[in-house]
Amino acid sequence: MTKRNLQGVTLECVQGDIARQPDMDAIVNAANAELRMGGGVAGAIHRGAGPELERECQPLAPIQPGQAVITGAHNLPNRSVVHCLGPVYGVDEPAEPLLAACYRNALELAEQNELGSIAFPAISTGAFGYPLEAATQVAFKTVLEMLPQLSSVKHIRFVLFQKADARVHEEVLERLLD
Ligand code: AR6
């Protein structure tokens, strides 16, 4: 899978499960506003973390589209979970800056907490209906723009559940870097 070193930061795309990234300091949750279990990424993360995660989340909820909050990872093998609420496509508008804000705010939280590595799922591209390729472009553009501001974060991983989605990420990244 694609792995690039850009301005001292390793950027990679892998096929896999966001809840099984033991070498990353933080994993990002594609959360719901209430920061409850839900399905998809949120279901996998809450199942892996155990019920204490929902308990820690409750005082932080609800969150707004584009917002990110950070918690412990409980039974997951990571230090932290960053919960982002992506836009519901066609409902939370304008979608692009709201999705970009998720990636920017997540990276800012990682920096504030002096984390070295963070893994993202494709926020909003499941239940929230954001077209994958458009969402991928927003995600990579935002991350590439943030690179000069990063100091503690040295490793950013995109974890795609499906092989076809991982391929789209690789293609979009190649195009942006050309
Ligand atoms: N690891 C990595 N990627 C995954 C995983 C996984 N374990 N499971 C699904 N994906 P979604 P959203 C992919 O629906 O669109 C939840 O129910 C999936 O194929 O998890 O932001 C919450 O409670 C898709 O490409 O997040 C919210 O209500 C991407 O991750 C709502 O869904 C995101 O899919 C959030 O919707």
Tab-separated table of C-alpha atoms and ligand atoms in Angstrom:
chain	number	residue	atom	x	y	z
A	1	MET	CA	0.000	0.000	0.000
A	2	THR	CA	1.092	3.594	-0.546
A	3	LYS	CA	3.575	5.055	1.934
A	4	ARG	CA	5.086	8.505	1.419
A	5	ASN	CA	7.413	10.656	3.448
A	6	LEU	CA	6.404	14.299	3.099
A	7	GLN	CA	8.034	17.102	5.081
A	8	GLY	CA	9.152	14.606	7.717
A	9	VAL	CA	5.705	13.021	8.061
A	10	THR	CA	4.902	9.483	6.923
A	11	LEU	CA	1.585	9.411	5.103
A	12	GLU	CA	0.136	6.032	4.231
A	13	CYS	CA	-3.043	4.281	3.086
A	14	VAL	CA	-3.820	0.744	4.208
A	15	GLN	CA	-6.717	-1.637	3.937
A	16	GLY	CA	-7.892	-2.703	7.381
A	17	ASP	CA	-9.948	-2.125	10.491
A	18	ILE	CA	-9.551	1.213	12.290
A	19	ALA	CA	-10.068	-0.558	15.622
A	20	ARG	CA	-7.012	-2.772	14.956
A	21	GLN	CA	-4.169	-0.287	14.627
A	22	PRO	CA	-2.092	-1.081	17.722
A	23	ASP	CA	0.967	0.882	16.592
A	24	MET	CA	-0.868	4.223	16.382
A	25	ASP	CA	-1.105	6.661	19.308
A	26	ALA	CA	-4.562	7.851	18.261
A	27	ILE	CA	-7.348	6.485	16.125
A	28	VAL	CA	-10.141	8.652	14.781
A	29	ASN	CA	-13.790	7.768	15.240
A	30	ALA	CA	-16.390	8.659	12.578
A	31	ALA	CA	-18.742	9.503	15.394
A	32	ASN	CA	-22.392	10.411	15.802
A	33	ALA	CA	-23.327	13.694	17.512
A	34	GLU	CA	-24.211	11.902	20.746
A	35	LEU	CA	-20.847	10.082	20.838
A	36	ARG	CA	-22.644	6.791	21.282
A	37	MET	CA	-21.792	3.362	19.924
A	38	GLY	CA	-23.659	3.371	16.548
A	39	GLY	CA	-22.551	1.245	13.596
A	40	GLY	CA	-19.620	1.246	11.139
A	41	VAL	CA	-16.435	2.791	12.497
A	42	ALA	CA	-18.128	3.998	15.701
A	43	GLY	CA	-19.457	0.504	16.384
A	44	ALA	CA	-16.049	-1.101	15.855
A	45	ILE	CA	-14.289	1.454	18.072
A	46	HIS	CA	-16.815	1.324	20.915
A	47	ARG	CA	-16.884	-2.486	20.807
A	48	GLY	CA	-13.111	-2.589	21.036
A	49	ALA	CA	-12.884	0.085	23.731
A	50	GLY	CA	-15.658	-1.260	25.951
A	51	PRO	CA	-18.504	0.573	27.744
A	52	GLU	CA	-16.201	2.945	29.633
A	53	LEU	CA	-15.645	4.842	26.383
A	54	GLU	CA	-19.322	5.815	26.103
A	55	ARG	CA	-19.243	6.851	29.754
A	56	GLU	CA	-16.236	9.102	29.181
A	57	CYS	CA	-17.896	10.538	26.056
A	58	GLN	CA	-21.208	11.519	27.591
A	59	PRO	CA	-20.141	14.821	29.211
A	60	LEU	CA	-18.550	15.883	25.881
A	61	ALA	CA	-21.718	15.287	23.781
A	62	PRO	CA	-23.403	16.506	21.679
A	63	ILE	CA	-20.793	17.693	19.184
A	64	GLN	CA	-21.357	19.689	15.987
A	65	PRO	CA	-20.451	18.729	12.390
A	66	GLY	CA	-16.753	19.466	11.859
A	67	GLN	CA	-15.955	19.285	15.573
A	68	ALA	CA	-13.490	16.866	17.179
A	69	VAL	CA	-13.051	15.805	20.814
A	70	ILE	CA	-10.471	13.512	22.383
A	71	THR	CA	-10.837	10.719	24.958
A	72	GLY	CA	-8.854	7.789	26.254
A	73	ALA	CA	-8.892	4.533	24.320
A	74	HIS	CA	-9.836	2.229	27.231
A	75	ASN	CA	-9.531	-1.422	26.061
A	76	LEU	CA	-8.162	-0.463	22.644
A	77	PRO	CA	-4.380	-0.701	22.228
A	78	ASN	CA	-4.042	3.056	21.495
A	79	ARG	CA	-3.485	6.056	23.779
A	80	SER	CA	-6.407	8.151	22.559
A	81	VAL	CA	-9.525	8.208	20.433
A	82	VAL	CA	-10.353	11.408	18.536
A	83	HIS	CA	-14.085	11.573	17.816
A	84	CYS	CA	-15.060	13.579	14.728
A	85	LEU	CA	-18.580	14.322	13.559
A	86	GLY	CA	-18.547	14.416	9.779
A	87	PRO	CA	-21.260	16.158	7.763
A	88	VAL	CA	-24.314	14.198	6.652
A	89	TYR	CA	-24.009	14.589	2.897
A	90	GLY	CA	-26.755	16.774	1.442
A	91	VAL	CA	-27.895	17.879	4.903
A	92	ASP	CA	-25.001	19.561	6.708
A	93	GLU	CA	-23.895	22.233	4.271
A	94	PRO	CA	-21.490	23.283	2.988
A	95	ALA	CA	-20.161	19.763	3.284
A	96	GLU	CA	-16.584	20.334	2.099
A	97	PRO	CA	-15.413	22.803	4.772
A	98	LEU	CA	-17.188	20.773	7.459
A	99	LEU	CA	-15.370	17.614	6.397
A	100	ALA	CA	-12.076	19.509	6.135
A	101	ALA	CA	-12.632	20.833	9.680
A	102	CYS	CA	-12.829	17.239	10.977
A	103	TYR	CA	-9.346	16.427	9.681
A	104	ARG	CA	-7.893	19.788	10.755
A	105	ASN	CA	-9.393	19.653	14.246
A	106	ALA	CA	-8.330	16.032	14.725
A	107	LEU	CA	-4.728	16.851	13.803
A	108	GLU	CA	-4.777	19.918	16.068
A	109	LEU	CA	-5.959	17.769	18.985
A	110	ALA	CA	-3.221	15.253	18.251
A	111	GLU	CA	-0.647	18.065	18.322
A	112	GLN	CA	-2.037	19.563	21.558
A	113	ASN	CA	-1.798	16.124	23.162
A	114	GLU	CA	1.718	15.557	21.778
A	115	LEU	CA	0.745	12.413	19.912
A	116	GLY	CA	3.133	11.013	17.333
A	117	SER	CA	0.766	9.039	15.125
A	118	ILE	CA	-2.889	9.109	14.136
A	119	ALA	CA	-5.059	6.832	11.994
A	120	PHE	CA	-8.126	8.112	10.145
A	121	PRO	CA	-11.078	6.259	8.636
A	122	ALA	CA	-12.888	7.775	5.627
A	123	ILE	CA	-15.130	10.062	7.705
A	124	SER	CA	-18.705	10.594	6.384
A	125	THR	CA	-18.345	8.090	3.510
A	126	GLY	CA	-20.513	5.356	5.042
A	127	ALA	CA	-23.848	6.030	6.741
A	128	PHE	CA	-23.425	9.784	6.127
A	129	GLY	CA	-23.293	9.292	2.324
A	130	TYR	CA	-20.376	11.524	1.261
A	131	PRO	CA	-19.120	10.290	-2.158
A	132	LEU	CA	-15.817	8.529	-1.519
A	133	GLU	CA	-13.602	10.187	-4.120
A	134	ALA	CA	-14.770	13.711	-3.245
A	135	ALA	CA	-14.300	12.997	0.456
A	136	THR	CA	-10.832	11.558	-0.191
A	137	GLN	CA	-9.764	14.732	-1.982
A	138	VAL	CA	-10.930	16.884	0.929
A	139	ALA	CA	-9.152	14.623	3.420
A	140	PHE	CA	-5.780	14.610	1.643
A	141	LYS	CA	-5.870	18.308	0.701
A	142	THR	CA	-6.511	19.204	4.339
A	143	VAL	CA	-3.785	16.919	5.645
A	144	LEU	CA	-1.260	18.163	3.070
A	145	GLU	CA	-2.060	21.781	4.012
A	146	MET	CA	-1.504	20.967	7.680
A	147	LEU	CA	1.905	19.298	7.205
A	148	PRO	CA	3.984	22.469	7.797
A	149	GLN	CA	2.211	23.048	11.131
A	150	LEU	CA	2.842	19.566	12.515
A	151	SER	CA	5.599	18.950	15.024
A	152	SER	CA	4.648	16.001	17.248
A	153	VAL	CA	2.636	14.130	14.597
A	154	LYS	CA	5.077	12.164	12.439
A	155	HIS	CA	2.841	9.441	11.062
A	156	ILE	CA	-0.641	9.722	9.522
A	157	ARG	CA	-2.412	6.578	8.340
A	158	PHE	CA	-5.633	6.296	6.358
A	159	VAL	CA	-7.358	2.992	7.117
A	160	LEU	CA	-9.891	1.859	4.544
A	161	PHE	CA	-12.156	-1.039	5.184
A	162	GLN	CA	-12.507	-2.003	1.549
A	163	LYS	CA	-9.785	-2.644	-0.980
A	164	ALA	CA	-11.508	-0.527	-3.656
A	165	ASP	CA	-11.640	2.406	-1.224
A	166	ALA	CA	-7.941	2.013	-0.445
A	167	ARG	CA	-7.219	2.097	-4.178
A	168	VAL	CA	-9.213	5.335	-4.578
A	169	HIS	CA	-7.159	6.871	-1.763
A	170	GLU	CA	-3.900	5.857	-3.405
A	171	GLU	CA	-4.988	7.293	-6.747
A	172	VAL	CA	-6.176	10.593	-5.261
A	173	LEU	CA	-2.932	10.988	-3.293
A	174	GLU	CA	-0.783	10.254	-6.368
A	175	ARG	CA	-2.751	12.857	-8.346
A	176	LEU	CA	-2.444	15.521	-5.649
A	177	LEU	CA	1.287	14.972	-5.370
A	178	ASP	CA	1.955	15.016	-9.126
B	1	AR6	N1	-12.493	0.317	9.961
B	1	AR6	C1	-12.253	1.188	8.948
B	1	AR6	N2	-13.223	1.679	8.146
B	1	AR6	C2	-14.484	1.263	8.379
B	1	AR6	C3	-14.813	0.361	9.424
B	1	AR6	C4	-13.742	-0.123	10.227
B	1	AR6	N3	-13.946	-0.975	11.244
B	1	AR6	N4	-16.163	0.155	9.389
B	1	AR6	C5	-16.657	0.895	8.377
B	1	AR6	N5	-15.640	1.562	7.757
B	1	AR6	P1	-19.295	5.087	8.867
B	1	AR6	P2	-19.916	7.962	8.660
B	1	AR6	C6	-15.701	2.510	6.625
B	1	AR6	O1	-20.687	4.758	8.484
B	1	AR6	O2	-20.281	7.885	7.234
B	1	AR6	C7	-22.215	5.401	12.520
B	1	AR6	O3	-23.269	4.538	12.734
B	1	AR6	C8	-16.961	2.536	5.802
B	1	AR6	O4	-16.854	1.605	4.736
B	1	AR6	O5	-18.669	4.369	9.992
B	1	AR6	O6	-19.094	9.128	9.145
B	1	AR6	C9	-22.122	6.517	13.532
B	1	AR6	O7	-22.786	6.159	14.719
B	1	AR6	C10	-16.977	3.976	5.308
B	1	AR6	O8	-16.196	4.116	4.117
B	1	AR6	O9	-19.141	6.675	9.234
B	1	AR6	C11	-22.763	7.704	12.862
B	1	AR6	O10	-24.138	7.794	13.121
B	1	AR6	C12	-16.284	4.765	6.402
B	1	AR6	O11	-15.616	3.809	7.208
B	1	AR6	C13	-22.565	7.435	11.398
B	1	AR6	O12	-22.401	6.041	11.265
B	1	AR6	C14	-17.201	5.596	7.285
B	1	AR6	O13	-18.415	4.909	7.544
B	1	AR6	C15	-21.313	8.104	10.860
B	1	AR6	O14	-21.288	7.937	9.468
